[in-house]
Coordinates of C-alpha atoms and ligand atoms in Angstrom, one line a residue:
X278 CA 0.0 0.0 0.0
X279 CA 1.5 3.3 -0.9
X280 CA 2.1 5.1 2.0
X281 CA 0.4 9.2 2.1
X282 CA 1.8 12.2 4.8
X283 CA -0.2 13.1 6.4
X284 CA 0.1 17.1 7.1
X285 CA -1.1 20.1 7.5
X286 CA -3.6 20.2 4.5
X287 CA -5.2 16.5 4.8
X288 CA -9.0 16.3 4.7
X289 CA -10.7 14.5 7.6
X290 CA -13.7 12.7 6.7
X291 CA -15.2 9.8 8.5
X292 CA -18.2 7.9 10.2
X293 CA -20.4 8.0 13.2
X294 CA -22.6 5.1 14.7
X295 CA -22.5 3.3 17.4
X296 CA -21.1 1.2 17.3
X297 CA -18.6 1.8 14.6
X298 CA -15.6 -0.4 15.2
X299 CA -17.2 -3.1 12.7
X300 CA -17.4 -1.1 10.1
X301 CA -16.1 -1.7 6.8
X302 CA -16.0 1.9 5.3
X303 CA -12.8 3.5 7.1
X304 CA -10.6 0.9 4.9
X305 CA -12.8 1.0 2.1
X306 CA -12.3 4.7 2.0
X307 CA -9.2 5.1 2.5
X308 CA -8.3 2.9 -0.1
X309 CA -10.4 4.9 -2.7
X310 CA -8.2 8.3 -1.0
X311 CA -5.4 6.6 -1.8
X312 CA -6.1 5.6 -5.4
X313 CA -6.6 9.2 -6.4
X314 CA -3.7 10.2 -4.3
X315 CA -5.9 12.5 -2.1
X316 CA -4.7 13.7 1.0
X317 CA -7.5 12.8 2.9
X318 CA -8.2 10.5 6.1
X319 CA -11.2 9.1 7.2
X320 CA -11.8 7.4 11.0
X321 CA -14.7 6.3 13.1
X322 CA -15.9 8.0 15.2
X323 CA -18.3 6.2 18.2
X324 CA -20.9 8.6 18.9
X325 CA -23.1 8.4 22.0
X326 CA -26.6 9.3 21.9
X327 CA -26.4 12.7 24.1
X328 CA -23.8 13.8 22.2
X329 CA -25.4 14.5 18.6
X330 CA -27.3 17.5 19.3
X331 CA -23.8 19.6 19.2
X332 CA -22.0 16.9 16.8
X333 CA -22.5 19.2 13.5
X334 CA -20.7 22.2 15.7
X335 CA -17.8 20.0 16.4
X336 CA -16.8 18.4 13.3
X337 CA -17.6 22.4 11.4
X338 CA -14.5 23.1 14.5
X339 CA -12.3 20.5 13.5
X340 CA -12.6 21.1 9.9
X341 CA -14.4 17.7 8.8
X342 CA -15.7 17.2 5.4
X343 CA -18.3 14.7 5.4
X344 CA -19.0 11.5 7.0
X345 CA -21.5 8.6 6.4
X346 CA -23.9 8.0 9.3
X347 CA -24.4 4.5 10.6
X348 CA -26.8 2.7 13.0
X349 CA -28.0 4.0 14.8
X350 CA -28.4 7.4 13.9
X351 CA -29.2 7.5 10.3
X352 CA -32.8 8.5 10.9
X353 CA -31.9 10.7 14.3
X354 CA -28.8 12.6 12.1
X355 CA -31.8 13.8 9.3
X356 CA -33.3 17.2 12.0
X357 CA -30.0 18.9 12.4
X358 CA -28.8 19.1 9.0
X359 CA -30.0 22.0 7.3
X360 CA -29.9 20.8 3.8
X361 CA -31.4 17.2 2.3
X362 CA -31.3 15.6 -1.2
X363 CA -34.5 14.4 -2.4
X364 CA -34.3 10.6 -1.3
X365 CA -32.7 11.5 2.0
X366 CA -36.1 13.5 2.2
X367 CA -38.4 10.6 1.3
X368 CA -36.5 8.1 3.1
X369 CA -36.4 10.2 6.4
X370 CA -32.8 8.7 6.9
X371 CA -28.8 9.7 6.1
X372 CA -26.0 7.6 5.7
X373 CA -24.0 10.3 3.6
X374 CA -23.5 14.4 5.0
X375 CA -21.2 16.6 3.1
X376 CA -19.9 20.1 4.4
X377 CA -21.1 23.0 1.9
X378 CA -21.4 26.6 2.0
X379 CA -24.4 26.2 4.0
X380 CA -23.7 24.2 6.6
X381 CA -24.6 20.1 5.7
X382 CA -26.6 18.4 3.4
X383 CA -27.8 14.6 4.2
X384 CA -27.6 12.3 1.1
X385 CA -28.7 8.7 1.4
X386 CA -26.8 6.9 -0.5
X387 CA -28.2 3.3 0.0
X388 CA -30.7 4.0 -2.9
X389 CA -28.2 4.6 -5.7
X390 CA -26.3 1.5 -3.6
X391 CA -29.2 -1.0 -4.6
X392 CA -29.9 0.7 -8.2
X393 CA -26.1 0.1 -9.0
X394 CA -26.0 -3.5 -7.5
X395 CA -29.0 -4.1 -9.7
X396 CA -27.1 -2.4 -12.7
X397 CA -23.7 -4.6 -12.0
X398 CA -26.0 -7.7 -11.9
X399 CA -27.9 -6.6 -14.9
X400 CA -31.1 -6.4 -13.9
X401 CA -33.5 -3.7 -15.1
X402 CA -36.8 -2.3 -13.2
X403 CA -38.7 -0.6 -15.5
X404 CA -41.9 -2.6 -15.9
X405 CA -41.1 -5.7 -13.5
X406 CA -42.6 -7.5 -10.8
X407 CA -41.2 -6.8 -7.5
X408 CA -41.4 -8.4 -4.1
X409 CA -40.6 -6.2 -1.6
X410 CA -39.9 -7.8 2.1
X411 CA -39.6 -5.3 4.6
X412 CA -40.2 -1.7 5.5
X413 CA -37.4 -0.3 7.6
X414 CA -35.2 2.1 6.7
X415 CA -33.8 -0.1 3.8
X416 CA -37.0 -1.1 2.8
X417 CA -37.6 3.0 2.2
X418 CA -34.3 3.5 0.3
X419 CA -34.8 0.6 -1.7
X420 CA -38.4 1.1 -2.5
X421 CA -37.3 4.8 -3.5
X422 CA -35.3 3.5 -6.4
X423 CA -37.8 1.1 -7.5
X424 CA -40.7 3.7 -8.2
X425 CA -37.8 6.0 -9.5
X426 CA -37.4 3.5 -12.0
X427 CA -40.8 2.9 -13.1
X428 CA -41.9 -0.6 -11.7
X429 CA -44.5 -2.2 -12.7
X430 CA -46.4 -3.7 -9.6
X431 CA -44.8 -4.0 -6.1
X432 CA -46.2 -5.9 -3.1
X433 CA -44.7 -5.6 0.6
X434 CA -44.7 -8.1 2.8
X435 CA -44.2 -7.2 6.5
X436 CA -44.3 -8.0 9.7
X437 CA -46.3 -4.9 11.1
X438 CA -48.5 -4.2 8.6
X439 CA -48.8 -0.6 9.8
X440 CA -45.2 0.0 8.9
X441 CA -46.0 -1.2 5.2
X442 CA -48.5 0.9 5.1
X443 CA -46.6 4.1 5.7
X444 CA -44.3 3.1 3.2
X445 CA -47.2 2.3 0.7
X446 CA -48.6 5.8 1.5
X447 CA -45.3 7.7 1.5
X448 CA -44.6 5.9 -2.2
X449 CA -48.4 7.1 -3.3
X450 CA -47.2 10.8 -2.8
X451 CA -44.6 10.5 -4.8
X452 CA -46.0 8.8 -7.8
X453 CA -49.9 8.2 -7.5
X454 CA -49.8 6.2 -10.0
X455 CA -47.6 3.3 -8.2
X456 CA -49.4 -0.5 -7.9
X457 CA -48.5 -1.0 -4.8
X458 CA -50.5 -3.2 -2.2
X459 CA -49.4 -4.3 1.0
X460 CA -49.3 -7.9 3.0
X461 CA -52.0 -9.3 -0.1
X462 CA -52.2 -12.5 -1.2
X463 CA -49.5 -13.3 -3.3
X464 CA -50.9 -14.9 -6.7
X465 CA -48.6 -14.0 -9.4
X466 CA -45.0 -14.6 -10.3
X467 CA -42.5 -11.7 -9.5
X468 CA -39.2 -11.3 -11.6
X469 CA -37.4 -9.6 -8.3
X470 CA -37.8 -10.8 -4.5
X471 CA -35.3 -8.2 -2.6
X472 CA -35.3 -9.1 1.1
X473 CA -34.4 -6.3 3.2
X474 CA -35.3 -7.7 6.9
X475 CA -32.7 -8.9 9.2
X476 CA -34.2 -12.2 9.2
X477 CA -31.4 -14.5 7.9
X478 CA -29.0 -12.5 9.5
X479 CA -27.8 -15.1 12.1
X480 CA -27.7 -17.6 9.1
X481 CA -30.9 -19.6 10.6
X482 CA -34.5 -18.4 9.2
X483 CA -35.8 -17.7 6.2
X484 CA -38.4 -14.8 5.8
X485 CA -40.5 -16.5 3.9
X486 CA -41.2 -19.8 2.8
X487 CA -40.4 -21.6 -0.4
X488 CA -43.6 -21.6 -2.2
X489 CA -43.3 -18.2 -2.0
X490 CA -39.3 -17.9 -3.3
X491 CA -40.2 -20.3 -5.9
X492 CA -42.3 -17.4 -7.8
X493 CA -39.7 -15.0 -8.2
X494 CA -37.1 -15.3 -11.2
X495 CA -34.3 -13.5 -9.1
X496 CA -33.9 -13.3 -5.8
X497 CA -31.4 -10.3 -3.7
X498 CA -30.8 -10.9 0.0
X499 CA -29.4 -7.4 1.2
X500 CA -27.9 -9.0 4.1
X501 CA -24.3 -9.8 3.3
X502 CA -23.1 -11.3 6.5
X503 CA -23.5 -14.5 6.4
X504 CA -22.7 -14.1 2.7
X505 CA -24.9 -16.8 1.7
X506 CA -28.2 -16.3 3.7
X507 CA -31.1 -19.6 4.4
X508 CA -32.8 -17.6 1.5
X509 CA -30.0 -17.5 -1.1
X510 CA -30.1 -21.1 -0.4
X511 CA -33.3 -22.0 -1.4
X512 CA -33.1 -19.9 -4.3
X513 CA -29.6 -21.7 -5.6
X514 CA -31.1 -24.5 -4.7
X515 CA -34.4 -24.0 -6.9
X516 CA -32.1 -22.9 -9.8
X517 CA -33.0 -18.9 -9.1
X518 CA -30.7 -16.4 -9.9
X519 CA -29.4 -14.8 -6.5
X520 CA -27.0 -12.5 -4.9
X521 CA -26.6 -10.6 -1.6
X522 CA -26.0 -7.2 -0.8
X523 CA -22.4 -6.7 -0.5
X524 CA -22.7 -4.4 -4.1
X525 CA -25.1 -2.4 -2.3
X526 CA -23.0 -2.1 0.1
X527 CA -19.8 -1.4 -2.1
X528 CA -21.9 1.0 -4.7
X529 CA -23.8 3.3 -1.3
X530 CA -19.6 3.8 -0.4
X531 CA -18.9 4.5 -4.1
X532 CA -21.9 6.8 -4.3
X533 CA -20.8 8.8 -1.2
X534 CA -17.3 8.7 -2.5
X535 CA -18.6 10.9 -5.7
X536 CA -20.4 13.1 -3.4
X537 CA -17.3 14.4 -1.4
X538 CA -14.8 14.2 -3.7
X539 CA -16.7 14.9 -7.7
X540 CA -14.0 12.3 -8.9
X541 CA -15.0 8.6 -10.2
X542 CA -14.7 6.3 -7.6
X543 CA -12.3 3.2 -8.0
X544 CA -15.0 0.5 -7.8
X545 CA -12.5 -2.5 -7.8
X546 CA -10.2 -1.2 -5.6
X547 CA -13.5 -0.6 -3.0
X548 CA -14.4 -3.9 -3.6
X549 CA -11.3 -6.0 -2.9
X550 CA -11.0 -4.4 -0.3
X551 CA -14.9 -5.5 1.6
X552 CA -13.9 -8.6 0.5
X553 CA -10.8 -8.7 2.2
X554 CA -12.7 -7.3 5.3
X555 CA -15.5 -9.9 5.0
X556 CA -12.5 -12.7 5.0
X557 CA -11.3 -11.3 7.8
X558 CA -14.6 -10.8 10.3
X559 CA -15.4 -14.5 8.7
Ligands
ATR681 P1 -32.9 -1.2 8.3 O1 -32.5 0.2 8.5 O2 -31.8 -2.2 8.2 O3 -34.0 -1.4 7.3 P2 -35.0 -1.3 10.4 O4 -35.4 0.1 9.9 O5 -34.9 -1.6 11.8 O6 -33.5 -1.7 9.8 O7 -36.0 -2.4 9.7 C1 -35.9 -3.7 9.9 C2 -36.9 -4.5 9.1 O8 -36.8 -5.9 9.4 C3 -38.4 -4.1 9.3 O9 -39.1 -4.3 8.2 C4 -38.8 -5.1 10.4 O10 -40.1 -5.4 10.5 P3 -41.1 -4.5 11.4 O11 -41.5 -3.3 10.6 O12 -42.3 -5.3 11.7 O13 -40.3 -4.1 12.7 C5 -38.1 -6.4 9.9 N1 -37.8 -7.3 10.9 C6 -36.9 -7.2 11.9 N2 -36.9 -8.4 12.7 C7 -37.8 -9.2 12.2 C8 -38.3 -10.5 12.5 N3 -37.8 -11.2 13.5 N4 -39.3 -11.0 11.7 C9 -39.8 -10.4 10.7 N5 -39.4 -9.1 10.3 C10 -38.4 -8.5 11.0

């Protein structure tokens, strides 16, 4: 690894959460910094709680640049900024702030994440079938860039319906148009089944049950620890095309990447280098 001074003019830029010692962004970052030869370091930064109401003040002090925003503050970062991009807006939620003349503006950049792993993989929107399983703050982001994109019908499944519905209402406002129902019976086929519940997450349960995966012609898991999920199995094992979300993962660090800096991101270099982190938290 080439090795950068750091000095007087180097760039801080970094990411609060809590916690934040897991995360996979300071050496995915810094790797992209490094490519471009920017002089530019990015750390985590454990945040408590108490602490956020004067966070903004503190980083303007020391001169930060942006950050991404981690669990759990992504929705509880969104009323002090001053400034949000249109999906941070919808999606209530930030994982992405950037210092401008005004102060901050909130991005979230887990919606261009999923439209780019879809993109990598392929897989177009417009006009397609989608099963949507969840309505957190993923489900939001990802549900963002599906209407963006024009799809033809989406269902929700979840486990409180009335979150599903507030999704299902906030998606109306922006496009009234949508067909979107939520928790229906499920009697069509469905060309993309995007999981975005932590269920599968401890590499034991499935979120829903085969007769169900066995409708969809592809099938996206945005859990990527355990890479391979109990529903990536059943879909590999049915012969469904399937992947998880480390590209939504790689492409919402890419996206925020553009953001700070305007330069293109080097997407393999970002890559190699989750994958070594996944080999090494494996
Ligand atoms: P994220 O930001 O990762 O989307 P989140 O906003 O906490 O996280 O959302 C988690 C999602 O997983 C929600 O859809 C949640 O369902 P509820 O709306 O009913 O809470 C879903 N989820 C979490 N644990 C679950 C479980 N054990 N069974 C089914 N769904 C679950």
């Amino acid at each position: 690894m080439t090795y950068l001074s750091v000095n007087g003019s180097t760039k801080l830029y970094g990411i609060i959460g809590n916690p934040v010692n897991h995360s996979f962004s300071p050496e995915m970052q810094t790797r992209a910094f490094q490519y471009h030869k920017l002089n530019s370091v990015y750390l985590p930064f454990p945040i408590q709680e108490h602490d956020l109401p004067r966070l903004l003040d503190a980083f303007k002090l020391i001169g930060m640049q942006g950050f991404n925003v981690t669990v759990p503050y992504k929705e509880r970062i969104v009323k002090f900024l001053p400034e949000l991009s249109e999906e941070a807006e919808f999606i209530g939620a930030v994982n992405t702030v950037k210092r401008t003349h005004k102060g901050w503006k909130g991005f979230c950049t887990d919606e261009t994440g999923f439209a780019l792993s879809l993109e990598a993989q392929k897989i177009t929107i417009k006009n397609k079938r989608v099963l949507l399983l969840g309505a957190g703050g993923a489900a939001k982001a990802i549900a963002f860039a599906l209407s963006q994109q024009k799809v033809r019908q989406l269902r929700i499944i979840n486990r409180s319906e009335e979150n599903a519905l507030d999704l299902k209402t906030k998606l109306l406002n922006i496009d009234n148009s949508l067909d979107v129902a939520v928790n229906t019976d499920v009697e069509n086929e469905f060309d993309l089944l995007i999981n975005t519940t932590s269920v599968g997450m401890k590499g034991d349960e499935c979120p829903i049950g085969e007769d169900l995966i066995k409708k969809c012609k592809n099938v996206v898991d945005i859990i990527y620890n355990p890479p391979i999920t109990p529903l990536l199995k059943v879909a590999e094992k049915s012969g469904i095309r399937n992947f998880n979300g480390i590209d939504m993962l790689l492409y919402q660090g890419v996206a925020a990447f553009e953001i700070w800096t305007e330069m293109a991101a080097p997407v393999e270099i970002m890559r190699e280098s989750l994958k070594n982190s996944l080999a090494i938290v494996k």
